[in-house]
Amino acid sequence: MLRTILATPIAVAVVAAGLTAASPSSPAMVRSAASTFNYGEALQKSFFFYEAQQSGDLPSWNRVSWRGDSTRNDGRAEGVDLSGGFYDAGDHVKFGFPMAFAMTNLAWGGVDYRDTYASSGQLQSLRNTVRHGMDYLINAHPDPNTLYVQVGDGTIDHSYWGAPETLEARAQLMDFPRPAHKITASCPGTDVAAETGAAFAASAMLFAPTDPGYADTLLGHARQLFTFADTTKGGDGRDTAYVNCVPAASGYYTSTQEGGQNAGATKMYWDELAWNAVWLYRATGDATYLARAREFYPKMGSQSDAGGGSAAVPAYSYGFGWNDKQYAVYALMARLTGEAEYATDTQRYLDYWTVGYQGARGEYTPGGLAYMFYWAPLRMAAYTAFVALYYADHLGPEDALYHRYHDFAKRQIDYSLGDNPGDHSYVVGFGTNPPRNVHHRGAHGSWLNASATGEPATNRHILYGALVGGPDATDAWTDDRSDFIGNEVALDYNAGFTSALARLHGEYGGQPLASIPGETPDGDEIYLDRTTINSDSRGTSMQVFLTNTSAWPARVLDRGSFRYYFTLDGSTTAAQVTATSPYSTCQQPTGPTQHAGEVYYFTVDCTGTLSFPGGRSEYRREVQLTITSGGQWDPSNDWSAPAARYLPLYDGGTLIWGEEPTIAR
């Protein structure tokens, strides 16, 4: 059971240690002068981004008008419901490692800055988002030693540029599997098990004040996953990394590779174990977990001291991120224990990225961005900014180091919001000249499956709140949809950024919008095009294209049909008029069927032919229709003759486009 003291926004262990949480009324959060940016609006929109990433049956509170239910069969072949959760980035794979990390960090912001979330009006959005992710992770953990860590295959998924709502239709037409990958006791994954355990523990703290039953469920999973990770771990920090058992994750979220040649990117799983243990200690107050965190702490990774000498010191030259938790563990341990060792390690890391450490300082762009890694540098800066704010609040504003770390953090977040050499925001739908053409299949709204460079030229949807990867080392950046390094978005990009925004809102304020602007379709979404090939006294022939460019949301039409209405001429009988399709992706026409009086129609039934915005043939189904009369034929008085709009289109018998006859022409 979670202890009742968790109803406060700080952990049991912190209270026991005599430390206090920062809140809007505490000395560390004295409201400052007005900020250049509206942190309340940015925070509000960040949660909209997470709603745009949702998989499965969308909850009633989802505000994204251009999203619909999707991938509802994920996990069914394995006997588990993995339909929920979040898509990782601009693609549609569900990677458990960064998803769990994002949930841990969103929950962390809510645990330590609950009051600021409440004052911003975004506390319910936070809880909704985290619960959606944790419900998925509960399903992904069906027994103590089994954890599903990925749904989908990156190579296969990346071969298709279409909306998530069309993935299962795509799979019906060709080999497009969405396998579910798991770790078990016989083939473990220490890193992902421990990270997921941390997500459960942090989220348990978030929900304890309002839903203790759910919090207890989360905490049970947290304990089991820590035990799973701990009892199946190897010995060198890499040997039981999950990619050894889930090679499909290799090249995407490989914990033994991220960080390049930076000595501070330690590429081991000891930091995940310490991270999991710290969060369990916070959630339970059980000193056993603190002892385990101390055990793992010195194994997390070290590097040569910038001051010279042979002694190594804990890593300091990289940054907090999905694969490098040690930097956050430093700050958590410093605040939980008050011990100098952990404070020293935290300050070495933060000094390296502010004033420098022992003469060495982290790389910066000319415009002031702490440039920790070339791939999505804004997310790295945002995570370190949140650690800096968290630690500064622990020190308090009277401490000489407070403003060093606080001001660094604010500067990094403000860079993303628009205080940069380009004078533009890096957050979609926020601020001045924000990104629009992000590398994101759903937001693009394309119907051609022609890659990021295909039509339309401009994304049809605004992916409000999404933080893009960011500039290169010279502050250069372009809003280029094909740039998946600088202009993609991802679950983990936004999580640390969101928590930092919440903290800054507590200090500087900022009003959210009354509502996030809605969208309306940019034209007809499912409709018919028609070209008349020939029309004379013997009949009419035409090409009809059932066209599906739907994007509000993308939809699959599998029971479509359309009708051609005509009027009998002179003494011609209905039996003398026939219709055929020399070429058709649908069924042969049926009829004629009497509508009223001398008005009849032929029906072309496309049931079973999938029409969806997912490729040149999939979005545009062709029917060649030839109508022949054995009597008189004068199309000038036929309802359907003038334009395609007069060939009404149906979905299962319900009119969805076009016009039915009102009078005979």
Short mmCIF file of N, CA, C and O in Angstrom, two decimals, residues 528 542-546 557-565 579-593 601-609 621-627 647-653:
data_model
loop_
_atom_site.label_atom_id
_atom_site.label_comp_id
_atom_site.label_asym_id
_atom_site.label_seq_id
_atom_site.Cartn_x
_atom_site.Cartn_y
_atom_site.Cartn_z
N LEU A 528 -16.54 11.40 -55.50
CA LEU A 528 -16.35 10.81 -56.82
C LEU A 528 -15.82 11.84 -57.79
O LEU A 528 -16.22 13.01 -57.77
N MET A 542 -18.21 6.12 -69.20
CA MET A 542 -17.49 7.07 -68.34
C MET A 542 -16.49 6.34 -67.46
O MET A 542 -16.59 5.12 -67.24
N GLN A 543 -15.53 7.09 -66.97
CA GLN A 543 -14.64 6.64 -65.90
C GLN A 543 -15.08 7.33 -64.62
O GLN A 543 -15.25 8.55 -64.59
N VAL A 544 -15.26 6.54 -63.58
CA VAL A 544 -15.61 7.09 -62.26
C VAL A 544 -14.51 6.69 -61.28
O VAL A 544 -14.10 5.52 -61.24
N PHE A 545 -14.05 7.65 -60.52
CA PHE A 545 -13.01 7.39 -59.53
C PHE A 545 -13.57 7.65 -58.13
O PHE A 545 -13.97 8.78 -57.82
N LEU A 546 -13.63 6.59 -57.34
CA LEU A 546 -13.98 6.73 -55.93
C LEU A 546 -12.72 7.22 -55.21
O LEU A 546 -11.72 6.51 -55.11
N LEU A 557 -13.14 3.31 -46.19
CA LEU A 557 -14.46 3.02 -46.73
C LEU A 557 -14.42 1.61 -47.32
O LEU A 557 -13.70 1.35 -48.28
N ASP A 558 -15.18 0.69 -46.72
CA ASP A 558 -15.18 -0.68 -47.23
C ASP A 558 -16.57 -1.17 -47.60
O ASP A 558 -16.74 -2.32 -48.00
N ARG A 559 -17.57 -0.29 -47.49
CA ARG A 559 -18.93 -0.64 -47.91
C ARG A 559 -19.50 0.45 -48.81
O ARG A 559 -20.67 0.80 -48.74
N GLY A 560 -18.64 0.99 -49.63
CA GLY A 560 -19.05 2.08 -50.49
C GLY A 560 -19.87 1.60 -51.69
O GLY A 560 -19.75 0.46 -52.14
N SER A 561 -20.70 2.48 -52.21
CA SER A 561 -21.44 2.23 -53.45
C SER A 561 -21.87 3.58 -54.02
O SER A 561 -21.93 4.58 -53.29
N PHE A 562 -22.13 3.59 -55.31
CA PHE A 562 -22.66 4.82 -55.91
C PHE A 562 -23.70 4.46 -56.96
O PHE A 562 -23.79 3.30 -57.41
N ARG A 563 -24.47 5.45 -57.34
CA ARG A 563 -25.57 5.22 -58.28
C ARG A 563 -25.49 6.20 -59.46
O ARG A 563 -25.08 7.35 -59.28
N TYR A 564 -25.94 5.69 -60.61
CA TYR A 564 -26.14 6.55 -61.78
C TYR A 564 -27.64 6.57 -62.07
O TYR A 564 -28.24 5.54 -62.37
N TYR A 565 -28.24 7.77 -61.95
CA TYR A 565 -29.67 7.95 -62.18
C TYR A 565 -29.92 8.42 -63.62
O TYR A 565 -29.21 9.29 -64.13
N ALA A 579 -26.15 -1.98 -68.09
CA ALA A 579 -24.89 -1.36 -67.66
C ALA A 579 -23.85 -2.45 -67.41
O ALA A 579 -24.16 -3.51 -66.86
N THR A 580 -22.63 -2.18 -67.82
CA THR A 580 -21.52 -3.09 -67.60
C THR A 580 -20.28 -2.29 -67.19
O THR A 580 -20.23 -1.06 -67.37
N SER A 581 -19.31 -3.00 -66.67
CA SER A 581 -18.03 -2.38 -66.31
C SER A 581 -16.91 -3.16 -66.97
O SER A 581 -16.54 -4.25 -66.50
N PRO A 582 -16.37 -2.67 -68.08
CA PRO A 582 -15.27 -3.38 -68.73
C PRO A 582 -14.02 -3.45 -67.86
O PRO A 582 -13.20 -4.35 -68.00
N TYR A 583 -13.86 -2.47 -66.94
CA TYR A 583 -12.79 -2.52 -65.94
C TYR A 583 -13.33 -1.92 -64.66
O TYR A 583 -13.94 -0.84 -64.67
N SER A 584 -13.12 -2.61 -63.55
CA SER A 584 -13.64 -2.09 -62.29
C SER A 584 -12.87 -2.68 -61.12
O SER A 584 -12.53 -3.87 -61.12
N THR A 585 -12.60 -1.84 -60.13
CA THR A 585 -12.05 -2.33 -58.86
C THR A 585 -13.18 -2.67 -57.90
O THR A 585 -12.91 -3.08 -56.77
N CYS A 586 -14.41 -2.47 -58.36
CA CYS A 586 -15.59 -2.80 -57.56
C CYS A 586 -16.34 -3.94 -58.25
O CYS A 586 -15.81 -4.61 -59.12
N GLN A 587 -17.58 -4.15 -57.87
CA GLN A 587 -18.39 -5.20 -58.47
C GLN A 587 -19.07 -4.69 -59.74
O GLN A 587 -19.11 -3.48 -60.00
N GLN A 588 -19.60 -5.62 -60.53
CA GLN A 588 -20.34 -5.24 -61.72
C GLN A 588 -21.62 -4.50 -61.32
O GLN A 588 -22.22 -4.78 -60.28
N PRO A 589 -22.03 -3.53 -62.12
CA PRO A 589 -23.23 -2.77 -61.78
C PRO A 589 -24.48 -3.64 -61.77
O PRO A 589 -24.57 -4.63 -62.50
N THR A 590 -25.42 -3.26 -60.92
CA THR A 590 -26.71 -3.95 -60.85
C THR A 590 -27.82 -2.95 -61.15
O THR A 590 -27.67 -1.75 -60.99
N GLY A 591 -28.98 -3.49 -61.58
CA GLY A 591 -30.11 -2.65 -61.93
C GLY A 591 -30.52 -2.89 -63.37
O GLY A 591 -30.08 -3.86 -64.00
N PRO A 592 -31.37 -2.04 -63.90
CA PRO A 592 -31.82 -0.79 -63.27
C PRO A 592 -32.88 -1.01 -62.20
O PRO A 592 -33.66 -1.96 -62.26
N THR A 593 -32.89 -0.11 -61.23
CA THR A 593 -33.86 -0.10 -60.14
C THR A 593 -34.69 1.17 -60.25
O THR A 593 -34.14 2.26 -60.46
N TYR A 601 -32.10 3.82 -61.67
CA TYR A 601 -30.67 3.96 -61.39
C TYR A 601 -29.96 2.61 -61.46
O TYR A 601 -30.57 1.55 -61.24
N PHE A 602 -28.68 2.67 -61.80
CA PHE A 602 -27.78 1.53 -61.68
C PHE A 602 -26.93 1.74 -60.42
O PHE A 602 -26.56 2.88 -60.08
N THR A 603 -26.61 0.65 -59.75
CA THR A 603 -25.78 0.69 -58.54
C THR A 603 -24.45 0.00 -58.80
O THR A 603 -24.43 -1.12 -59.33
N VAL A 604 -23.38 0.66 -58.44
CA VAL A 604 -22.06 0.03 -58.45
C VAL A 604 -21.66 -0.17 -56.99
O VAL A 604 -21.48 0.80 -56.25
N ASP A 605 -21.57 -1.42 -56.59
CA ASP A 605 -21.29 -1.77 -55.20
C ASP A 605 -19.79 -2.03 -55.03
O ASP A 605 -19.22 -2.88 -55.71
N CYS A 606 -19.18 -1.28 -54.14
CA CYS A 606 -17.74 -1.43 -53.88
C CYS A 606 -17.47 -2.11 -52.54
O CYS A 606 -16.36 -2.01 -52.00
N THR A 607 -18.47 -2.78 -51.99
CA THR A 607 -18.28 -3.49 -50.73
C THR A 607 -17.13 -4.49 -50.87
O THR A 607 -17.07 -5.26 -51.82
N GLY A 608 -16.23 -4.45 -49.91
CA GLY A 608 -15.06 -5.33 -49.95
C GLY A 608 -13.85 -4.70 -50.61
O GLY A 608 -12.73 -5.22 -50.47
N THR A 609 -14.05 -3.62 -51.33
CA THR A 609 -12.93 -2.87 -51.90
C THR A 609 -12.55 -1.77 -50.93
O THR A 609 -13.35 -0.86 -50.68
N ARG A 621 -10.02 4.56 -56.44
CA ARG A 621 -10.50 3.32 -57.02
C ARG A 621 -11.28 3.61 -58.31
O ARG A 621 -12.19 4.44 -58.32
N GLU A 622 -10.91 2.91 -59.38
CA GLU A 622 -11.48 3.21 -60.69
C GLU A 622 -12.60 2.24 -61.07
O GLU A 622 -12.50 1.03 -60.84
N VAL A 623 -13.65 2.80 -61.67
CA VAL A 623 -14.73 2.02 -62.25
C VAL A 623 -15.01 2.59 -63.64
O VAL A 623 -15.27 3.79 -63.78
N GLN A 624 -14.93 1.75 -64.66
CA GLN A 624 -15.36 2.16 -66.00
C GLN A 624 -16.80 1.68 -66.17
O GLN A 624 -17.07 0.48 -66.07
N LEU A 625 -17.69 2.61 -66.38
CA LEU A 625 -19.12 2.30 -66.44
C LEU A 625 -19.65 2.60 -67.84
O LEU A 625 -19.51 3.72 -68.35
N THR A 626 -20.25 1.59 -68.46
CA THR A 626 -20.86 1.75 -69.79
C THR A 626 -22.34 1.44 -69.70
O THR A 626 -22.73 0.34 -69.27
N ILE A 627 -23.16 2.41 -70.08
CA ILE A 627 -24.62 2.24 -70.09
C ILE A 627 -25.07 2.23 -71.55
O ILE A 627 -24.73 3.13 -72.33
N LEU A 647 -23.90 11.73 -58.96
CA LEU A 647 -23.78 10.29 -58.74
C LEU A 647 -23.61 10.12 -57.23
O LEU A 647 -22.49 10.20 -56.71
N PRO A 648 -24.67 9.98 -56.47
CA PRO A 648 -24.54 9.97 -55.01
C PRO A 648 -23.73 8.77 -54.53
O PRO A 648 -23.80 7.67 -55.09
N LEU A 649 -22.95 9.02 -53.48
CA LEU A 649 -22.04 8.03 -52.91
C LEU A 649 -22.55 7.63 -51.52
O LEU A 649 -22.95 8.50 -50.73
N TYR A 650 -22.50 6.34 -51.24
CA TYR A 650 -23.07 5.81 -50.00
C TYR A 650 -22.02 4.99 -49.24
O TYR A 650 -21.11 4.40 -49.83
N ASP A 651 -22.22 4.94 -47.94
CA ASP A 651 -21.45 4.05 -47.07
C ASP A 651 -22.45 3.14 -46.38
O ASP A 651 -23.18 3.57 -45.48
N GLY A 652 -22.52 1.90 -46.85
CA GLY A 652 -23.48 0.96 -46.27
C GLY A 652 -24.92 1.41 -46.40
O GLY A 652 -25.74 1.14 -45.52
N GLY A 653 -25.23 2.13 -47.45
CA GLY A 653 -26.60 2.59 -47.67
C GLY A 653 -26.86 3.99 -47.18
O GLY A 653 -27.93 4.56 -47.45
#
